[in-house]
Amino acid sequence: MTEPRYDVIAIGNAIVDVMAPCSEELIAELGLAKGGMTLVDAEGATRLYEAMGPAKEISGGSAANTLAGMSALGAQCAFIGQVAKDQLGDVFSHDIHAVGIDFDTPARAAEPPTARCLIFVTPDGERTMNTFLGASQFLPPAALDDDTIASAAILYLEGYLWDPEEPRSAMRRAIDVARGAGRKVAFTASESFVIDRHGDDFRALIEEGKIDILFVNEHELASLTGESDFEDGIAALTAKVPVLVATRSAAGAVAVAGGTRAEVAAEPVAKVVDTTGAGDLFAAGFLTGHARGESLERCLRMGAICAAEVISHYGARPEADLQALVAEKLSA
């Protein structure tokens, strides 16, 4: 097997986050599901944008956020995702290149426009996300370069993107290419509603041994396994997934690999400002550690440190020097 060019190549939604603080009353007035992620159409996106206060545009997308964290930690990364030839597409492309991530997927000339996620952040730091998927739903298998996928040690797939037919086909092909090259496949379940829609597909991938590293939170774990008890859910998957990572928000995280189990507490945060991207950055820390051959516990610690950094400010991309922060925390 040749030495990998990239630590991770990811396939995910190419989204620009539009974030604004708001009151609890506005969440209720708009009929939003606080703390959740809801898909909206173009009309719904326009309505919600008009209801927002002053907003900040930040490139996002779950897998892209994870890569931004990994790149900040010194990992070599590449991203595959679909934008349109429009202003937000230019914003996304600029931002992902600016943090050192290779991104070569050609922009789409036709409608719909580049995806955007309208995020309302309440005073408690909870984020309520409303996503218009736009062009990101039209990533074709033809956009993949097999040699590039095969050149990454880990292929990382975003569950959110499993919903539309074209990118689902693209990800299935990417799995086959990665496994054919002897590389690892990592998968993040993304959200319980995705599992509700495509759980049979995900469970089949797991049963067929096509997932090497699985990221879930405690709610996704329950949805995927049908087990309401956290430990029962862990037990249902440990024999089927070589590396299982389950996060529990403020209660920390658990990982099981090859019969070895590790647990870490959540890193303390002076004030939770915005929980957007917490899971994404946890995955960034864990995957970076895993790619470097770190112990299971150390990978979890790196994930927890990165997640704590991102929830201490607005936005799903790191603002601190993650390499210095992780080195400091791990040596303490």
PDB file of N, CA and C in Angstrom, residues 95-155:
ATOM      1  N   ASP A  95     -13.068  30.209   1.873  1.00  0.00           N
ATOM      2  CA  ASP A  95     -12.820  29.888   3.276  1.00  0.00           C
ATOM      3  C   ASP A  95     -12.150  28.531   3.457  1.00  0.00           C
ATOM      4  N   ILE A  96     -12.561  27.543   2.672  1.00  0.00           N
ATOM      5  CA  ILE A  96     -11.989  26.208   2.866  1.00  0.00           C
ATOM      6  C   ILE A  96     -10.546  26.159   2.363  1.00  0.00           C
ATOM      7  N   HIS A  97     -10.261  26.884   1.280  1.00  0.00           N
ATOM      8  CA  HIS A  97      -8.871  26.957   0.832  1.00  0.00           C
ATOM      9  C   HIS A  97      -8.015  27.740   1.821  1.00  0.00           C
ATOM     10  N   ALA A  98      -8.599  28.754   2.434  1.00  0.00           N
ATOM     11  CA  ALA A  98      -7.849  29.621   3.348  1.00  0.00           C
ATOM     12  C   ALA A  98      -7.349  28.882   4.583  1.00  0.00           C
ATOM     13  N   VAL A  99      -8.027  27.789   4.968  1.00  0.00           N
ATOM     14  CA  VAL A  99      -7.568  27.028   6.136  1.00  0.00           C
ATOM     15  C   VAL A  99      -6.724  25.818   5.729  1.00  0.00           C
ATOM     16  N   GLY A 100      -6.302  25.782   4.458  1.00  0.00           N
ATOM     17  CA  GLY A 100      -5.343  24.775   4.030  1.00  0.00           C
ATOM     18  C   GLY A 100      -5.923  23.452   3.588  1.00  0.00           C
ATOM     19  N   ILE A 101      -7.184  23.437   3.189  1.00  0.00           N
ATOM     20  CA  ILE A 101      -7.837  22.204   2.750  1.00  0.00           C
ATOM     21  C   ILE A 101      -7.951  22.204   1.229  1.00  0.00           C
ATOM     22  N   ASP A 102      -7.572  21.111   0.598  1.00  0.00           N
ATOM     23  CA  ASP A 102      -7.727  20.997  -0.853  1.00  0.00           C
ATOM     24  C   ASP A 102      -9.200  20.798  -1.194  1.00  0.00           C
ATOM     25  N   PHE A 103      -9.685  21.566  -2.159  1.00  0.00           N
ATOM     26  CA  PHE A 103     -11.099  21.500  -2.576  1.00  0.00           C
ATOM     27  C   PHE A 103     -11.151  21.824  -4.059  1.00  0.00           C
ATOM     28  N   ASP A 104     -11.447  20.809  -4.863  1.00  0.00           N
ATOM     29  CA  ASP A 104     -11.380  20.971  -6.313  1.00  0.00           C
ATOM     30  C   ASP A 104     -12.674  20.625  -7.033  1.00  0.00           C
ATOM     31  N   THR A 105     -13.758  20.369  -6.296  1.00  0.00           N
ATOM     32  CA  THR A 105     -15.023  20.025  -6.943  1.00  0.00           C
ATOM     33  C   THR A 105     -15.516  21.217  -7.761  1.00  0.00           C
ATOM     34  N   PRO A 106     -15.765  21.056  -9.073  1.00  0.00           N
ATOM     35  CA  PRO A 106     -16.226  22.187  -9.887  1.00  0.00           C
ATOM     36  C   PRO A 106     -17.568  22.730  -9.402  1.00  0.00           C
ATOM     37  N   ALA A 107     -17.713  24.059  -9.399  1.00  0.00           N
ATOM     38  CA  ALA A 107     -18.985  24.683  -9.014  1.00  0.00           C
ATOM     39  C   ALA A 107     -20.049  24.374 -10.061  1.00  0.00           C
ATOM     40  N   ARG A 108     -21.288  24.294  -9.618  1.00  0.00           N
ATOM     41  CA  ARG A 108     -22.419  23.951 -10.485  1.00  0.00           C
ATOM     42  C   ARG A 108     -23.028  25.229 -11.052  1.00  0.00           C
ATOM     43  N   ALA A 109     -23.223  25.286 -12.361  1.00  0.00           N
ATOM     44  CA  ALA A 109     -23.714  26.504 -12.997  1.00  0.00           C
ATOM     45  C   ALA A 109     -25.216  26.683 -12.848  1.00  0.00           C
ATOM     46  N   ALA A 110     -25.957  25.597 -12.737  1.00  0.00           N
ATOM     47  CA  ALA A 110     -27.419  25.680 -12.721  1.00  0.00           C
ATOM     48  C   ALA A 110     -27.962  25.935 -11.318  1.00  0.00           C
ATOM     49  N   GLU A 111     -29.275  26.224 -11.267  1.00  0.00           N
ATOM     50  CA  GLU A 111     -29.966  26.306  -9.994  1.00  0.00           C
ATOM     51  C   GLU A 111     -30.013  24.910  -9.374  1.00  0.00           C
ATOM     52  N   PRO A 112     -30.186  24.782  -8.069  1.00  0.00           N
ATOM     53  CA  PRO A 112     -30.410  25.808  -7.066  1.00  0.00           C
ATOM     54  C   PRO A 112     -29.107  26.445  -6.580  1.00  0.00           C
ATOM     55  N   PRO A 113     -29.190  27.484  -5.768  1.00  0.00           N
ATOM     56  CA  PRO A 113     -27.989  28.164  -5.277  1.00  0.00           C
ATOM     57  C   PRO A 113     -27.260  27.346  -4.218  1.00  0.00           C
ATOM     58  N   THR A 114     -26.118  27.860  -3.808  1.00  0.00           N
ATOM     59  CA  THR A 114     -25.315  27.225  -2.766  1.00  0.00           C
ATOM     60  C   THR A 114     -26.124  27.069  -1.478  1.00  0.00           C
ATOM     61  N   ALA A 115     -25.908  25.941  -0.794  1.00  0.00           N
ATOM     62  CA  ALA A 115     -26.636  25.647   0.445  1.00  0.00           C
ATOM     63  C   ALA A 115     -26.298  26.660   1.525  1.00  0.00           C
ATOM     64  N   ARG A 116     -27.281  26.886   2.400  1.00  0.00           N
ATOM     65  CA  ARG A 116     -27.047  27.736   3.563  1.00  0.00           C
ATOM     66  C   ARG A 116     -27.811  27.185   4.762  1.00  0.00           C
ATOM     67  N   CYS A 117     -27.249  27.386   5.944  1.00  0.00           N
ATOM     68  CA  CYS A 117     -27.900  26.957   7.186  1.00  0.00           C
ATOM     69  C   CYS A 117     -28.150  28.186   8.034  1.00  0.00           C
ATOM     70  N   LEU A 118     -29.424  28.457   8.295  1.00  0.00           N
ATOM     71  CA  LEU A 118     -29.816  29.609   9.109  1.00  0.00           C
ATOM     72  C   LEU A 118     -29.865  29.164  10.563  1.00  0.00           C
ATOM     73  N   ILE A 119     -28.970  29.715  11.371  1.00  0.00           N
ATOM     74  CA  ILE A 119     -28.789  29.252  12.753  1.00  0.00           C
ATOM     75  C   ILE A 119     -29.186  30.346  13.728  1.00  0.00           C
ATOM     76  N   PHE A 120     -30.182  30.041  14.531  1.00  0.00           N
ATOM     77  CA  PHE A 120     -30.649  30.947  15.579  1.00  0.00           C
ATOM     78  C   PHE A 120     -30.032  30.495  16.898  1.00  0.00           C
ATOM     79  N   VAL A 121     -29.290  31.396  17.559  1.00  0.00           N
ATOM     80  CA  VAL A 121     -28.593  31.036  18.798  1.00  0.00           C
ATOM     81  C   VAL A 121     -29.254  31.764  19.971  1.00  0.00           C
ATOM     82  N   THR A 122     -29.838  30.986  20.894  1.00  0.00           N
ATOM     83  CA  THR A 122     -30.516  31.547  22.062  1.00  0.00           C
ATOM     84  C   THR A 122     -29.494  31.887  23.154  1.00  0.00           C
ATOM     85  N   PRO A 123     -29.895  32.661  24.165  1.00  0.00           N
ATOM     86  CA  PRO A 123     -28.943  33.102  25.192  1.00  0.00           C
ATOM     87  C   PRO A 123     -28.232  31.966  25.928  1.00  0.00           C
ATOM     88  N   ASP A 124     -28.820  30.766  25.949  1.00  0.00           N
ATOM     89  CA  ASP A 124     -28.169  29.636  26.613  1.00  0.00           C
ATOM     90  C   ASP A 124     -27.121  28.964  25.737  1.00  0.00           C
ATOM     91  N   GLY A 125     -26.887  29.498  24.536  1.00  0.00           N
ATOM     92  CA  GLY A 125     -25.886  28.943  23.635  1.00  0.00           C
ATOM     93  C   GLY A 125     -26.411  27.846  22.734  1.00  0.00           C
ATOM     94  N   GLU A 126     -27.663  27.448  22.917  1.00  0.00           N
ATOM     95  CA  GLU A 126     -28.236  26.398  22.080  1.00  0.00           C
ATOM     96  C   GLU A 126     -28.480  26.918  20.678  1.00  0.00           C
ATOM     97  N   ARG A 127     -28.178  26.082  19.677  1.00  0.00           N
ATOM     98  CA  ARG A 127     -28.374  26.511  18.298  1.00  0.00           C
ATOM     99  C   ARG A 127     -29.536  25.754  17.692  1.00  0.00           C
ATOM    100  N   THR A 128     -30.358  26.482  16.948  1.00  0.00           N
ATOM    101  CA  THR A 128     -31.482  25.901  16.225  1.00  0.00           C
ATOM    102  C   THR A 128     -31.208  26.108  14.745  1.00  0.00           C
ATOM    103  N   MET A 129     -31.001  24.998  14.033  1.00  0.00           N
ATOM    104  CA  MET A 129     -30.514  25.065  12.662  1.00  0.00           C
ATOM    105  C   MET A 129     -31.632  24.777  11.669  1.00  0.00           C
ATOM    106  N   ASN A 130     -31.650  25.563  10.610  1.00  0.00           N
ATOM    107  CA  ASN A 130     -32.641  25.413   9.544  1.00  0.00           C
ATOM    108  C   ASN A 130     -31.883  25.434   8.225  1.00  0.00           C
ATOM    109  N   THR A 131     -31.846  24.284   7.583  1.00  0.00           N
ATOM    110  CA  THR A 131     -30.921  24.100   6.465  1.00  0.00           C
ATOM    111  C   THR A 131     -31.629  24.008   5.118  1.00  0.00           C
ATOM    112  N   PHE A 132     -31.197  24.858   4.202  1.00  0.00           N
ATOM    113  CA  PHE A 132     -31.599  24.763   2.795  1.00  0.00           C
ATOM    114  C   PHE A 132     -30.423  24.138   2.058  1.00  0.00           C
ATOM    115  N   LEU A 133     -30.604  22.921   1.575  1.00  0.00           N
ATOM    116  CA  LEU A 133     -29.484  22.145   1.044  1.00  0.00           C
ATOM    117  C   LEU A 133     -29.028  22.585  -0.351  1.00  0.00           C
ATOM    118  N   GLY A 134     -29.912  23.214  -1.112  1.00  0.00           N
ATOM    119  CA  GLY A 134     -29.509  23.797  -2.386  1.00  0.00           C
ATOM    120  C   GLY A 134     -28.625  22.907  -3.243  1.00  0.00           C
ATOM    121  N   ALA A 135     -27.541  23.483  -3.747  1.00  0.00           N
ATOM    122  CA  ALA A 135     -26.661  22.787  -4.687  1.00  0.00           C
ATOM    123  C   ALA A 135     -25.982  21.570  -4.082  1.00  0.00           C
ATOM    124  N   SER A 136     -25.828  21.540  -2.749  1.00  0.00           N
ATOM    125  CA  SER A 136     -25.094  20.429  -2.130  1.00  0.00           C
ATOM    126  C   SER A 136     -25.748  19.077  -2.379  1.00  0.00           C
ATOM    127  N   GLN A 137     -27.066  19.082  -2.695  1.00  0.00           N
ATOM    128  CA  GLN A 137     -27.790  17.835  -2.944  1.00  0.00           C
ATOM    129  C   GLN A 137     -27.464  17.226  -4.306  1.00  0.00           C
ATOM    130  N   PHE A 138     -26.730  17.946  -5.115  1.00  0.00           N
ATOM    131  CA  PHE A 138     -26.501  17.515  -6.500  1.00  0.00           C
ATOM    132  C   PHE A 138     -25.035  17.184  -6.774  1.00  0.00           C
ATOM    133  N   LEU A 139     -24.392  16.584  -5.788  1.00  0.00           N
ATOM    134  CA  LEU A 139     -23.022  16.114  -5.975  1.00  0.00           C
ATOM    135  C   LEU A 139     -23.067  14.776  -6.703  1.00  0.00           C
ATOM    136  N   PRO A 140     -22.607  14.717  -7.961  1.00  0.00           N
ATOM    137  CA  PRO A 140     -22.714  13.468  -8.729  1.00  0.00           C
ATOM    138  C   PRO A 140     -21.510  12.557  -8.495  1.00  0.00           C
ATOM    139  N   PRO A 141     -21.688  11.252  -8.690  1.00  0.00           N
ATOM    140  CA  PRO A 141     -20.541  10.340  -8.607  1.00  0.00           C
ATOM    141  C   PRO A 141     -19.411  10.749  -9.549  1.00  0.00           C
ATOM    142  N   ALA A 142     -19.757  11.378 -10.669  1.00  0.00           N
ATOM    143  CA  ALA A 142     -18.741  11.790 -11.638  1.00  0.00           C
ATOM    144  C   ALA A 142     -17.793  12.848 -11.076  1.00  0.00           C
ATOM    145  N   ALA A 143     -18.203  13.516  -9.979  1.00  0.00           N
ATOM    146  CA  ALA A 143     -17.352  14.543  -9.378  1.00  0.00           C
ATOM    147  C   ALA A 143     -16.200  13.939  -8.572  1.00  0.00           C
ATOM    148  N   LEU A 144     -16.248  12.640  -8.331  1.00  0.00           N
ATOM    149  CA  LEU A 144     -15.220  11.983  -7.533  1.00  0.00           C
ATOM    150  C   LEU A 144     -14.012  11.618  -8.393  1.00  0.00           C
ATOM    151  N   ASP A 145     -12.855  11.777  -7.820  1.00  0.00           N
ATOM    152  CA  ASP A 145     -11.626  11.311  -8.451  1.00  0.00           C
ATOM    153  C   ASP A 145     -11.130  10.114  -7.644  1.00  0.00           C
ATOM    154  N   ASP A 146     -11.176   8.936  -8.249  1.00  0.00           N
ATOM    155  CA  ASP A 146     -10.855   7.708  -7.526  1.00  0.00           C
ATOM    156  C   ASP A 146      -9.448   7.725  -6.958  1.00  0.00           C
ATOM    157  N   ASP A 147      -8.500   8.244  -7.709  1.00  0.00           N
ATOM    158  CA  ASP A 147      -7.111   8.264  -7.243  1.00  0.00           C
ATOM    159  C   ASP A 147      -6.958   9.142  -6.006  1.00  0.00           C
ATOM    160  N   THR A 148      -7.694  10.258  -5.981  1.00  0.00           N
ATOM    161  CA  THR A 148      -7.620  11.152  -4.822  1.00  0.00           C
ATOM    162  C   THR A 148      -8.216  10.479  -3.595  1.00  0.00           C
ATOM    163  N   ILE A 149      -9.358   9.822  -3.751  1.00  0.00           N
ATOM    164  CA  ILE A 149      -9.978   9.115  -2.628  1.00  0.00           C
ATOM    165  C   ILE A 149      -9.054   8.024  -2.107  1.00  0.00           C
ATOM    166  N   ALA A 150      -8.449   7.292  -3.017  1.00  0.00           N
ATOM    167  CA  ALA A 150      -7.549   6.205  -2.626  1.00  0.00           C
ATOM    168  C   ALA A 150      -6.268   6.710  -1.973  1.00  0.00           C
ATOM    169  N   SER A 151      -5.974   8.015  -2.136  1.00  0.00           N
ATOM    170  CA  SER A 151      -4.735   8.569  -1.584  1.00  0.00           C
ATOM    171  C   SER A 151      -4.888   9.044  -0.141  1.00  0.00           C
ATOM    172  N   ALA A 152      -6.080   8.893   0.440  1.00  0.00           N
ATOM    173  CA  ALA A 152      -6.315   9.333   1.818  1.00  0.00           C
ATOM    174  C   ALA A 152      -6.346   8.141   2.766  1.00  0.00           C
ATOM    175  N   ALA A 153      -5.734   8.283   3.922  1.00  0.00           N
ATOM    176  CA  ALA A 153      -5.726   7.198   4.907  1.00  0.00           C
ATOM    177  C   ALA A 153      -7.135   6.894   5.390  1.00  0.00           C
ATOM    178  N   ILE A 154      -7.960   7.953   5.513  1.00  0.00           N
ATOM    179  CA  ILE A 154      -9.326   7.789   6.007  1.00  0.00           C
ATOM    180  C   ILE A 154     -10.288   8.544   5.102  1.00  0.00           C
ATOM    181  N   LEU A 155     -11.364   7.893   4.697  1.00  0.00           N
ATOM    182  CA  LEU A 155     -12.482   8.535   4.013  1.00  0.00           C
ATOM    183  C   LEU A 155     -13.539   8.826   5.068  1.00  0.00           C
TER     184      LEU A 155
END
